[in-house]
Short mmCIF file of C-alpha atoms and ligand atoms in Angstrom, two decimals:
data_model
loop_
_atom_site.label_atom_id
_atom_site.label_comp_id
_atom_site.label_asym_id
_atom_site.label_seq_id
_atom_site.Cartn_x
_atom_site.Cartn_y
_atom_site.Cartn_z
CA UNK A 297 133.26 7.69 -19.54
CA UNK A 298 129.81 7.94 -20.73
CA UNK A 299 126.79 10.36 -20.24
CA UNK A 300 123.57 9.23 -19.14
CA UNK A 301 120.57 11.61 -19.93
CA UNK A 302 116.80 11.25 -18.08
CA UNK A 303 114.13 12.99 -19.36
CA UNK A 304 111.04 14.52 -17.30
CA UNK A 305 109.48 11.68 -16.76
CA UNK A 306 112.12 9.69 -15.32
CA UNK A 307 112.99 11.95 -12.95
CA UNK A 308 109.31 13.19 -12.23
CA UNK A 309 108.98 11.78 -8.87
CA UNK A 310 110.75 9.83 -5.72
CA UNK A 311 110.21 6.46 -7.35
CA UNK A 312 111.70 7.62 -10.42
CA UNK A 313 114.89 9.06 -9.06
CA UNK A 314 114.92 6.17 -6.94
CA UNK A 315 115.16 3.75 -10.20
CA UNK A 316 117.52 6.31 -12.28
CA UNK A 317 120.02 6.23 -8.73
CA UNK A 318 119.75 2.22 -9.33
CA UNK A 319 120.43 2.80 -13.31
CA UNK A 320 123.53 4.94 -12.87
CA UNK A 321 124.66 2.27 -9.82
CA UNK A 322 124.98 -0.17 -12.20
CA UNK A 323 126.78 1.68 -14.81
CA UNK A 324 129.63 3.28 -12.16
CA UNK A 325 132.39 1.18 -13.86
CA UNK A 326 131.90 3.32 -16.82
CA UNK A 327 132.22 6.63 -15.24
CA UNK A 328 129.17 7.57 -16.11
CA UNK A 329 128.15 11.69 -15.84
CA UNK A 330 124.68 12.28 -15.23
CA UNK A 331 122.51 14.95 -17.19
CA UNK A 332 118.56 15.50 -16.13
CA UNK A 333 115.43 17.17 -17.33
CA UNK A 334 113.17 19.16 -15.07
CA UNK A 335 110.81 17.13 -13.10
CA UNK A 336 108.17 15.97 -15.09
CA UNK A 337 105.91 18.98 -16.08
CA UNK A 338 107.75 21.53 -14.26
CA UNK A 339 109.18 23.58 -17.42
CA UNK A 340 106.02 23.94 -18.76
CA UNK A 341 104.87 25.31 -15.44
CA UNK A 342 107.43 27.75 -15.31
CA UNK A 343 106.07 28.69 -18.70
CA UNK A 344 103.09 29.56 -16.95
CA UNK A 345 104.68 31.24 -13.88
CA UNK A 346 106.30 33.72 -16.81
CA UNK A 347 102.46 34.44 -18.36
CA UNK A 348 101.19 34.84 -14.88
CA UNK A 349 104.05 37.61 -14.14
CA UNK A 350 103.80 39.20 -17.43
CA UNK A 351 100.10 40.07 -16.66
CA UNK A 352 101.25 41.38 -13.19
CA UNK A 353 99.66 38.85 -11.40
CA UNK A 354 102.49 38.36 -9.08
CA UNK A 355 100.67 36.34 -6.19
CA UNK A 356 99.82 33.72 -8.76
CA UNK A 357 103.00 33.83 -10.11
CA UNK A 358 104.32 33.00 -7.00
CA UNK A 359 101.96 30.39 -5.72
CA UNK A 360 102.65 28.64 -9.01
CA UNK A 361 106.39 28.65 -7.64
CA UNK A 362 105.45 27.46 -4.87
CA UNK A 363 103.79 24.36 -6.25
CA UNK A 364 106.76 23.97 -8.00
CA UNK A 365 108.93 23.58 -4.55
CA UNK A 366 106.39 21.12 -3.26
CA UNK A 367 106.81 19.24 -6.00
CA UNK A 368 110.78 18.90 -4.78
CA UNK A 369 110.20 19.00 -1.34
CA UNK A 370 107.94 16.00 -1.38
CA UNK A 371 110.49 14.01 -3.62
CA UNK A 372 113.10 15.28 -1.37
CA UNK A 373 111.59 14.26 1.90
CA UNK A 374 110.45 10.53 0.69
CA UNK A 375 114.67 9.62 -0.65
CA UNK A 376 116.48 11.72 2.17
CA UNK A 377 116.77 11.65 6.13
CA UNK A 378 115.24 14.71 7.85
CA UNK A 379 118.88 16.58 8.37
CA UNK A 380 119.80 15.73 4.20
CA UNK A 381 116.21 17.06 3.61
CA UNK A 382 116.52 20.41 5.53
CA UNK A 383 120.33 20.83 3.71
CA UNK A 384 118.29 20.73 0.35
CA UNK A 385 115.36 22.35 1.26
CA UNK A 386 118.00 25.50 2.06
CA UNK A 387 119.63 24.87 -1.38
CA UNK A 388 116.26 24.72 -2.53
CA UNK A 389 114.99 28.26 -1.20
CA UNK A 390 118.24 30.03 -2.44
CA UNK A 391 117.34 29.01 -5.57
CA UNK A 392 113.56 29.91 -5.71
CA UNK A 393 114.53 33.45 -4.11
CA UNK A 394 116.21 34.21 -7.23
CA UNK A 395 113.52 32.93 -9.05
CA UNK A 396 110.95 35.11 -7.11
CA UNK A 397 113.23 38.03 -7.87
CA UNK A 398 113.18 37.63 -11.03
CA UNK A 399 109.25 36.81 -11.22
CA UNK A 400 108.90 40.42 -9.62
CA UNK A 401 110.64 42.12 -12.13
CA UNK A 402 108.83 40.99 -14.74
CA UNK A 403 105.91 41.37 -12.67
CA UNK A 404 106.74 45.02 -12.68
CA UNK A 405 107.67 45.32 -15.94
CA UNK A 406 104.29 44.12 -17.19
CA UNK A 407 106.64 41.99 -19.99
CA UNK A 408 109.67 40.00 -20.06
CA UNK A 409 112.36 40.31 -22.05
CA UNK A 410 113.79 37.26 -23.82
CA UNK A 411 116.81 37.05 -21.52
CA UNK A 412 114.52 36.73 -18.82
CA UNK A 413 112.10 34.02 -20.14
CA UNK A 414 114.81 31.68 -20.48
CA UNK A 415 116.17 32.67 -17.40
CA UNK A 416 112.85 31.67 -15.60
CA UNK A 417 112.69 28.18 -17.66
CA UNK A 418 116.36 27.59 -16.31
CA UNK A 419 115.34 26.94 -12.63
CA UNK A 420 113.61 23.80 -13.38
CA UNK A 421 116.52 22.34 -14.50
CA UNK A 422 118.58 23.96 -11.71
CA UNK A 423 116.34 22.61 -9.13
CA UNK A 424 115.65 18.56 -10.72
CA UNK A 425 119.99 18.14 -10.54
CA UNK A 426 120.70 19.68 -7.38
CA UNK A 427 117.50 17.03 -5.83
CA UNK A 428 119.17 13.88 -8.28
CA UNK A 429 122.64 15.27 -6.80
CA UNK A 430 121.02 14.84 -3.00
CA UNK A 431 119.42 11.83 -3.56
CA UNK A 432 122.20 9.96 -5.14
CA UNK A 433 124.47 10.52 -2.47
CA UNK A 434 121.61 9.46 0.02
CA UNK A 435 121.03 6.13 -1.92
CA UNK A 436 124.71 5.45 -2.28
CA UNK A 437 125.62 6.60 -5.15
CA UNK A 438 128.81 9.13 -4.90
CA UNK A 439 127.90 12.07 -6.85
CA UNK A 440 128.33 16.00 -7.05
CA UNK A 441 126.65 19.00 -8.96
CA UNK A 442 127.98 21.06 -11.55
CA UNK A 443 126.35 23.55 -12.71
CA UNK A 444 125.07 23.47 -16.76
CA UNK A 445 124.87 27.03 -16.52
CA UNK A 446 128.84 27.85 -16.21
CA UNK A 447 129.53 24.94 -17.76
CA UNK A 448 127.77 25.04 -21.20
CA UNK A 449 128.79 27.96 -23.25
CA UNK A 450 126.21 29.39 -26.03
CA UNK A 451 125.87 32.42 -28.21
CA UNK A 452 123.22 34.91 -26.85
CA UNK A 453 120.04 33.62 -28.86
CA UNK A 454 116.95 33.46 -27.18
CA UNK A 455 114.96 31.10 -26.60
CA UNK A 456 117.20 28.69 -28.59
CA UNK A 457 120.88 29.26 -27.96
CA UNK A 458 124.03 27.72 -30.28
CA UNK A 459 126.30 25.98 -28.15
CA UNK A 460 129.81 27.00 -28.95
CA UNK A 461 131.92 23.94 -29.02
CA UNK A 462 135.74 25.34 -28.26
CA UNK A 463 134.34 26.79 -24.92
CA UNK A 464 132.35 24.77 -24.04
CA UNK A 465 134.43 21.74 -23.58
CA UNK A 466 137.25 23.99 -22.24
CA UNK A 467 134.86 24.52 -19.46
CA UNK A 468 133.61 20.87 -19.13
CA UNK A 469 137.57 19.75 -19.47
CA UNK A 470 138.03 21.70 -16.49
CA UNK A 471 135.42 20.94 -14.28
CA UNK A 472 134.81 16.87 -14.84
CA UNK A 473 137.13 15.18 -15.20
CA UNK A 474 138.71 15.98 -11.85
CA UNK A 475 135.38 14.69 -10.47
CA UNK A 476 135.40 11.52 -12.44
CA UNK A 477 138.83 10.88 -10.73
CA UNK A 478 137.33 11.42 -7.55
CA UNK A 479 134.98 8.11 -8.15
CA UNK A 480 132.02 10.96 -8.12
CA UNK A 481 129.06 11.08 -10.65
CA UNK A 482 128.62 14.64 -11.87
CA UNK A 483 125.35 15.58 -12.28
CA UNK A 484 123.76 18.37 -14.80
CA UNK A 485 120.56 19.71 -15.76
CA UNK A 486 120.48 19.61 -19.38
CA UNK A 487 118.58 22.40 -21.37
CA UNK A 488 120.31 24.95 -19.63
CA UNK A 489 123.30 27.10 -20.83
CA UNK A 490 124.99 30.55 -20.26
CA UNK A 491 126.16 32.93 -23.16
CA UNK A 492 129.83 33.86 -22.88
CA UNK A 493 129.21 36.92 -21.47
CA UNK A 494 127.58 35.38 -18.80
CA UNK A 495 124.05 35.56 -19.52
CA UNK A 496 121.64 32.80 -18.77
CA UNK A 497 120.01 30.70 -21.80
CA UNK A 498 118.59 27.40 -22.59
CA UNK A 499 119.12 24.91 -25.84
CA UNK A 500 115.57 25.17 -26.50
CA UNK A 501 112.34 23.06 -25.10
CA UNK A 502 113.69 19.37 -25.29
CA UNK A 503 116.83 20.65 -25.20
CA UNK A 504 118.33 18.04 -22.61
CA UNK A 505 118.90 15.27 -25.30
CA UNK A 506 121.32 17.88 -26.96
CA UNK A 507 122.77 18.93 -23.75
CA UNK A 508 124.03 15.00 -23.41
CA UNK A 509 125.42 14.96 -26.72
CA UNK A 510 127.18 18.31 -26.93
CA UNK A 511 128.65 17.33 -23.63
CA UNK A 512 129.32 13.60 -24.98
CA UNK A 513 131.30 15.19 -27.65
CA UNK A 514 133.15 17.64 -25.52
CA UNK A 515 134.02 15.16 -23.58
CA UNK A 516 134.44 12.15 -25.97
CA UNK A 517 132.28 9.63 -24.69
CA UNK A 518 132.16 6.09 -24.94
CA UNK A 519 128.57 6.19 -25.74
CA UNK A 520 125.33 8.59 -24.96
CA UNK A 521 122.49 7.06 -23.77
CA UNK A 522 119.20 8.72 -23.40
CA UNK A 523 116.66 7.08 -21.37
CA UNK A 524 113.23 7.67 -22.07
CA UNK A 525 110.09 5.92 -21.04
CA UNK A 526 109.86 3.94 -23.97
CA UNK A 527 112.10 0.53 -25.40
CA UNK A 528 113.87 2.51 -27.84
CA UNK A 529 112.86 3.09 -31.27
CA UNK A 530 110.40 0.66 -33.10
CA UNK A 531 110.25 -0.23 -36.49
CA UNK A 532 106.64 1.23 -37.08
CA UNK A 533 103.97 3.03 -34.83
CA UNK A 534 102.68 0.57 -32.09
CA UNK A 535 99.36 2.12 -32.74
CA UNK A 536 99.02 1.25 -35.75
CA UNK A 537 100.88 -2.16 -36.16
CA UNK A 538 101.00 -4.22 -32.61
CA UNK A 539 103.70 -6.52 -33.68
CA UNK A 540 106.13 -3.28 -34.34
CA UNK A 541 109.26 -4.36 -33.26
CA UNK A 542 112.27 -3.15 -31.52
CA UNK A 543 115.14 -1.64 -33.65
CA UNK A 544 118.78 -2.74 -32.24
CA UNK A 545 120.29 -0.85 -34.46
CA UNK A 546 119.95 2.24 -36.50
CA UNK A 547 122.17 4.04 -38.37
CA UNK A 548 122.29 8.56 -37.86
CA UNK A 549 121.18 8.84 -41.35
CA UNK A 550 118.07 6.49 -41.13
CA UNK A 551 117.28 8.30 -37.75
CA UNK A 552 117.17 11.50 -39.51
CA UNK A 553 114.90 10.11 -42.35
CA UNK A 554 112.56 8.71 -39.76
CA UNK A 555 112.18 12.25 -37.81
CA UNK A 556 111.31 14.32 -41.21
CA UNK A 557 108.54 12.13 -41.66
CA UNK A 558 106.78 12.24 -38.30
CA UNK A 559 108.20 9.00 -36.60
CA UNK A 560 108.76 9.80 -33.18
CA UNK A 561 112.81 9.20 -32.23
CA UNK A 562 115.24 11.21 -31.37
CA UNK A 563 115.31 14.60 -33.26
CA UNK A 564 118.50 14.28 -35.06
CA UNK A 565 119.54 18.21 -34.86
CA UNK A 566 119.92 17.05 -30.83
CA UNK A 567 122.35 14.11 -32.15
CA UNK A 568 124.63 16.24 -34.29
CA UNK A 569 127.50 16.50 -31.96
CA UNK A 570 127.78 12.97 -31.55
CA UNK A 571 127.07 12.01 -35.24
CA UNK A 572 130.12 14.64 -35.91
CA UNK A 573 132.14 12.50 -33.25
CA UNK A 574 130.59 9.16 -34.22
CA UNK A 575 129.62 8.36 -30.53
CA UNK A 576 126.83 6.03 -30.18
CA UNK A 577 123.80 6.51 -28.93
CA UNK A 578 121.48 4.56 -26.87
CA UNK A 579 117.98 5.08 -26.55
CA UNK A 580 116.60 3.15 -23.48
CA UNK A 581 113.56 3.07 -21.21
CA UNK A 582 114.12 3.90 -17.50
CA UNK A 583 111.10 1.46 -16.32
CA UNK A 584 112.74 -1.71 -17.94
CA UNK A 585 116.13 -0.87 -17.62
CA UNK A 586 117.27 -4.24 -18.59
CA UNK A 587 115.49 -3.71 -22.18
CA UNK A 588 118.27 -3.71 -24.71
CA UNK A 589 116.75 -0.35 -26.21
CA UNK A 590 118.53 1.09 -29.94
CA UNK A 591 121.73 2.26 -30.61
CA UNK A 592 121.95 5.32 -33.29
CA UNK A 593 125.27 5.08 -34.62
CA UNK A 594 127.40 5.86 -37.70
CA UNK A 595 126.67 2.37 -39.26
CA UNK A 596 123.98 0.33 -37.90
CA UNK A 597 124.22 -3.38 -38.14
CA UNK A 598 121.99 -4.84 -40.45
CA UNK A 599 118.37 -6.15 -38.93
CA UNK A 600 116.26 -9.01 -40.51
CA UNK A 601 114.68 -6.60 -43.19
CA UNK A 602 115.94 -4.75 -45.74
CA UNK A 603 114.29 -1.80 -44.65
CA UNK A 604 114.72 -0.56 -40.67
CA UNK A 605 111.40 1.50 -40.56
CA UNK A 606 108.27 2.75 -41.66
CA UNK A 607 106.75 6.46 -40.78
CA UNK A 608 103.81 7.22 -41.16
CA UNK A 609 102.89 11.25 -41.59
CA UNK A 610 98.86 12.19 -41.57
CA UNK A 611 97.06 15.57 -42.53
CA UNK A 612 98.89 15.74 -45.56
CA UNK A 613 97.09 17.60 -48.89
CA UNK A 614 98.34 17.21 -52.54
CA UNK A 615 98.44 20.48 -54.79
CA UNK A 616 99.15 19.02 -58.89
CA UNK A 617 99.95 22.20 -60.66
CA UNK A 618 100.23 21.93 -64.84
CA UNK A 619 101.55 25.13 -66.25
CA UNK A 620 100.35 26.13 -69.48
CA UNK A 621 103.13 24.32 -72.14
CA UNK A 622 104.77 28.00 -73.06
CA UNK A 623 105.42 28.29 -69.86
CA UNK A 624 109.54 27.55 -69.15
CA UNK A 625 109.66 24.88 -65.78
CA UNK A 626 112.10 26.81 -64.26
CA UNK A 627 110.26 30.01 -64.07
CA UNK A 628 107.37 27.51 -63.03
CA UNK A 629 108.67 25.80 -60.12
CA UNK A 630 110.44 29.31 -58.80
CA UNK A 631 106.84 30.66 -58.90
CA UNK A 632 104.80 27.57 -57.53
CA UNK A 633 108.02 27.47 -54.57
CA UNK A 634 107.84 31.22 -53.68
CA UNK A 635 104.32 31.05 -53.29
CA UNK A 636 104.47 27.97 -51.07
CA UNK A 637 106.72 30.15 -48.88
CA UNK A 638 104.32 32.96 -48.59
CA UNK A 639 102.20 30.75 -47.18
CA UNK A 640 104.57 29.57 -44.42
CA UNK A 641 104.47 26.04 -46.48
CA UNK A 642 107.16 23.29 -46.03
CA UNK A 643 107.22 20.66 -49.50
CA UNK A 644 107.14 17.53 -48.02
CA UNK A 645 107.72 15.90 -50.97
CA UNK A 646 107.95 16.88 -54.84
CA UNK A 647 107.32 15.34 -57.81
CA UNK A 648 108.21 17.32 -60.96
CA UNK A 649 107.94 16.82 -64.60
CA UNK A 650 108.48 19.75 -66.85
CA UNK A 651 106.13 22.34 -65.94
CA UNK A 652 103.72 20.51 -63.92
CA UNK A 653 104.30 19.36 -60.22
CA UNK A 654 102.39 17.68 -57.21
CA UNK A 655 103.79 18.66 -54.10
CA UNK A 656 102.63 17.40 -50.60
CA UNK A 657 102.22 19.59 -47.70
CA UNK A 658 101.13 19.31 -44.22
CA UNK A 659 97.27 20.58 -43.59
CA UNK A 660 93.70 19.76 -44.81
CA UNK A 661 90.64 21.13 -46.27
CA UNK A 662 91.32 24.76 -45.15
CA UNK A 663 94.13 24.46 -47.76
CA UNK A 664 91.59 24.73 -50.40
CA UNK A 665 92.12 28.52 -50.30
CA UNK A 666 95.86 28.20 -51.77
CA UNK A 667 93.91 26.84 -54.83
CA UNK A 668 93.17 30.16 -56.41
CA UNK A 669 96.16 31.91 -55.93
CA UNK A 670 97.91 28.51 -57.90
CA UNK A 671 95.63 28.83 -60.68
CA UNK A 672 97.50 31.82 -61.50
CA UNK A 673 100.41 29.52 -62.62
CA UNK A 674 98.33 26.78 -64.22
CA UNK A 675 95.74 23.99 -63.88
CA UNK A 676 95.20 22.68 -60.01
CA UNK A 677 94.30 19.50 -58.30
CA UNK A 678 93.94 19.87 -54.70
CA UNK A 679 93.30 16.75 -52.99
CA UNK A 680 93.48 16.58 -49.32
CA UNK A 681 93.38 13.88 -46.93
CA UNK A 682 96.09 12.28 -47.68
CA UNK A 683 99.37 10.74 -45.75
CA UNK A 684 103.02 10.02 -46.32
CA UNK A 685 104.35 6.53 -45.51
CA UNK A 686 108.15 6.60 -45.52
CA UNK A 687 110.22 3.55 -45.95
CA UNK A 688 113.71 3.55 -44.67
CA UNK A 689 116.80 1.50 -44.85
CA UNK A 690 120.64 2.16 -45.84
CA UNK A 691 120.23 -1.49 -47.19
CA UNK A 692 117.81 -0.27 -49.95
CA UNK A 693 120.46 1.68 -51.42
CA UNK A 694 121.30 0.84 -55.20
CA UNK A 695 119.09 -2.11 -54.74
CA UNK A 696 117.41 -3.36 -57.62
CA UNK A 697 113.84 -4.53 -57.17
CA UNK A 698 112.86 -2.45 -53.99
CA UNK A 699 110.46 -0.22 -55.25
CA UNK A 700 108.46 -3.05 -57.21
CA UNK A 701 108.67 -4.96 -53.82
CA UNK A 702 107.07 -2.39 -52.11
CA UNK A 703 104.04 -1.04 -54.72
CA UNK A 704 103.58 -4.44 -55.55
CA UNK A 705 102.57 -5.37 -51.99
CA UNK A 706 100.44 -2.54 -51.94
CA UNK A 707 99.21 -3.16 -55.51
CA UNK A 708 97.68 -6.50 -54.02
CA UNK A 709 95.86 -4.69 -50.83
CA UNK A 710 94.06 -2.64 -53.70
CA UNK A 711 95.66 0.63 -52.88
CA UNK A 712 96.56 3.37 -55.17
CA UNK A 713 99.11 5.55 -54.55
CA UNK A 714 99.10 9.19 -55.53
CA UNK A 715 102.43 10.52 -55.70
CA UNK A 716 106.32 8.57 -55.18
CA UNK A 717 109.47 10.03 -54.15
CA UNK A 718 112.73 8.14 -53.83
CA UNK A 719 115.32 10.10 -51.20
CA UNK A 720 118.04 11.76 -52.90
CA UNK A 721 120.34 9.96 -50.54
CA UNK A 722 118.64 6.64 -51.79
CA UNK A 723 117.83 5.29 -48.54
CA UNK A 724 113.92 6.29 -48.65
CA UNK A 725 111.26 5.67 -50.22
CA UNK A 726 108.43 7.65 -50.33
CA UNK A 727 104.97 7.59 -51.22
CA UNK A 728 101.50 8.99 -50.71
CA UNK A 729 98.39 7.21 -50.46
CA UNK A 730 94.86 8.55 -49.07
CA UNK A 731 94.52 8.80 -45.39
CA UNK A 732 91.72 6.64 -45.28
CA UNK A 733 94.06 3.81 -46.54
CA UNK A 734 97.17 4.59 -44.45
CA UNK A 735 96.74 1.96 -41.82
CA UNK A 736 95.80 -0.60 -43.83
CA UNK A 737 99.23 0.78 -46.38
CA UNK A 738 101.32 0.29 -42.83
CA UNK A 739 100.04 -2.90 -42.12
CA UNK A 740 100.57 -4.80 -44.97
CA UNK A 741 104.20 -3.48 -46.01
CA UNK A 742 105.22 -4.57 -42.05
CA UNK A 743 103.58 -7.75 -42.29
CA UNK A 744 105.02 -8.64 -45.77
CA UNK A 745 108.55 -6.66 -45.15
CA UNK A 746 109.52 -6.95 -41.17
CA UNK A 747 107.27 -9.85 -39.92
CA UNK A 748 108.77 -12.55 -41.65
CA UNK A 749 111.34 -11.51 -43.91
CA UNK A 750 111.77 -14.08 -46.64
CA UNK A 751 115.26 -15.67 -47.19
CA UNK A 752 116.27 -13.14 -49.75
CA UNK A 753 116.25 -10.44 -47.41
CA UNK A 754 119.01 -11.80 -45.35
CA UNK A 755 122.14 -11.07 -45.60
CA UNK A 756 122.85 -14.63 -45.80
CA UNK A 757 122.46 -14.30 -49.48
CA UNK A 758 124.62 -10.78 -49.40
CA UNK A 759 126.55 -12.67 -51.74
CA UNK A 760 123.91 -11.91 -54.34
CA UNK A 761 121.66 -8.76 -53.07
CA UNK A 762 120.70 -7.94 -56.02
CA UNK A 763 118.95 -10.70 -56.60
CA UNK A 764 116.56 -9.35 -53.95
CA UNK A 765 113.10 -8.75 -54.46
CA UNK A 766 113.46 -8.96 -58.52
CA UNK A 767 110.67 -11.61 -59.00
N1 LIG B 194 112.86 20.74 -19.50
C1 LIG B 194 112.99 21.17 -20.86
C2 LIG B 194 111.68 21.03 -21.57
O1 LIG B 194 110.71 20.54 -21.00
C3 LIG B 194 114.10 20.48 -21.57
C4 LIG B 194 113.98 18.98 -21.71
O2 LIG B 194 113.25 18.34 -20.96
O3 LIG B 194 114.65 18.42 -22.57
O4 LIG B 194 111.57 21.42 -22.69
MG1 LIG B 195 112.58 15.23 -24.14
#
């Protein structure tokens, strides 16, 4: 079997659903389950809905709801025939009275409690399956609901739950595969979970992609495939470089490299059940569903370069700190590190030497204020305005030459960098350069590195790859 996950978007509307029902058609030899987002924009709404009842304002709370089941209705009425339409519109109601009744208690509780705000954000996923379940069947395409909510076990954390794995695919083991022997697609809202003792919670905003793959895992799926509104994952930021390409393949660990740096793929945390079950995952786009999209797997093929991506990160500010030479580096760094943490400050990347280090954070100019609370430890440089660019690639790994490769091309566009930082795991490199001269840093290392990769980056030569890049 495999699982088939649509975001927001994909299902935000009856020409959506219509082309996710034609998707999952095609992919019925697979025994493919079925997990959705809320309609497009509705989770945020009931975000809103929440706000509005915690100020009392329960008549805007509930108009907001009802917005919310026009939204359905209107998808509902333009897939199904008028008696399928009135069967969900009665599904539909059940499911907003419970809503409303909770909506009034916070009303009249003037707060909510966190049990209840992820109870409210539950009902958009409750309501987008239940319409994919009706519309499937309508457009010929066998399917029946289960419910995430009984089926998806989680400790009692709110607003983001753990999933507990034993349960949860005790649950799952009991409810789907009797439907997938029944030629029937089950269909699930992702996001949404219940805590053992029965109480309602959710995965956390975006949480659908993780739904898939903890339920991938539970049920050991032939492959996960996400389907966004976008060709998979490229190898830079469109934006910036037009000819970014496609990546066919990426690897888990390259995918996580990407997302700490700002590129915009899956976020790995949502992957971790499948990375710990090494199911693949696909990354596809809904509107061009014959696009052959990315697969994240274990190992990733390798692609024409040597490195799979570039990331780009903005807003970034350097701090160089030299401690007075008495000072012992240990002490230092503990010092300089605490202090970071006061300030709610995540190292991007470090560069130490002794007692001095340059350490990139995100944030600008207003940053300027950390500067005398760092003198205490030594000398400081602040310089903001500066970015990250992130090169990754498992192929880079114990590869002579790389890093020469790399500055040199930059050496000949004139830039200077400011600080470099290989990965510990060796398949990153790292580097900052001002903002001002990001783009240009982007364009040239994608031109030179994925737009025509010379002959010694292919693995036609992997007899030799360390020749690579040495001249
Ligand atoms: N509907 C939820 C959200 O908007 C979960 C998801 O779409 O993944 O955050
Ligand atoms: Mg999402």
């Amino acid at each position: 079997m495999i699982v088939m996950k649509f975001g927001g978007s994909s299902v935000q509307d009856a020409v959506a659903i219509r082309r996710v029902a034609s998707i999952v058609a095609s992919r019925l030899a697979e025994q493919p389950l079925v997990v959705v987002s809320a309609m497009g924009g509705v989770t945020d709404g009931l975000v809103q809905v929440t706000e509005a009842a915690e100020q009392s304002e329960l008549g805007l709370a509930c108009e907001m709801l009802d917005g919310i089941r026009e939204k359905h209705i209107l998808a509902s009425v333009e897939m199904l025939n008028s008696a399928e339409a009135t069967a969900f519109a009665l599904k539909l109601d059940a499911r907003l009275a419970e809503a409303t009744a909770l909506v009034t208690e916070i009303a009249a509780q003037g707060s909510a409690t966190a049990g209840q705000r992820s109870h409210l954000l539950t009902f958009g996923e409750v309501l987008s399956s239940e319409l994919v379940v009706a519309a499937f069947n309508a457009l010929g395409v066998p399917s029946a609901h289960a419910d995430a909510r009984k089926l998806i076990v989680t400790n009692a954390r709110h607003p983001v739950a753990s999933p507990l794995a034993t349960a949860t695919r005790e649950k799952l083991m009991q409810a789907i595969p009797e439907l997938l022997e029944q030629n029937l697609v089950p269909v699930l809202g992702g996001f949404i979970a219940s805590s053992e003792s029965g109480e309602v919670t959710t995965l956390g905003r975006g949480g659908s992609d993780y739904s898939a793959a903890i339920i991938g895992a539970a049920l050991m799926a032939g492959r996960i495939e996400i389907w966004t509104d976008v060709s998979g994952i490229l190898t830079t930021d469109p934006r910036i470089c037009p000819n970014a390409q496609r990546i066919a393949e990426i690897s888990f660990h390259e995918a996580t490299e990407l997302a700490c740096f700002g590129a915009k793929v899956l976020h790995p945390a949502t992957l971790l059940p499948a990375i710990e079950h090494d199911i693949p995952v696909a990354v596809l786009n809904s509107h061009k569903p014959n696009e052959a999209g990315t697969i994240i797997r274990a190992i990733a093929s390798q692609g024409p370069s040597s490195f799979r991506a570039i990331a780009v990160k903005r807003n970034i500010s350097v701090f160089n700190v030299h401690a007075p030479s008495h000072v012992e580096s240990l002490r230092f760094l503990d010092d300089l590190f605490s202090l970071l943490r006061w300030h709610h400050l995540q190292s991007e990347i470090v560069a130490i030497s002794g007692a001095s280090a340059s350490v990139a954070v995100e944030g600008g100019r207003e940053l300027v204020k950390l500067t005398s609370e760092l003198e205490a430890l030594g000398e400081v440089d602040f310089q903001p305005e500066m970015a990250i660019i992130c090169m990754v690639g498992e192929d880079i790994r114990g590869r002579v030459g790389i890093a020469s490769e790399v500055f040199g091309i930059l050496a000949a566009a004139g830039i200077n960098i400011r600080m470099i930082a290989q990965g510990s795991s060796e398949i990153s490199v790292s580097f900052v350069v001002e903002e001002k001269d990001a783009v240009k840093s982007v364009q040239q290392l994608h031109r030179q590195l994925f737009e025509q990769p010379s002959v010694t980056h292919s693995h036609a030569t992997s007899a030799a790859p360390h020749k690579i890049a040495q001249a």
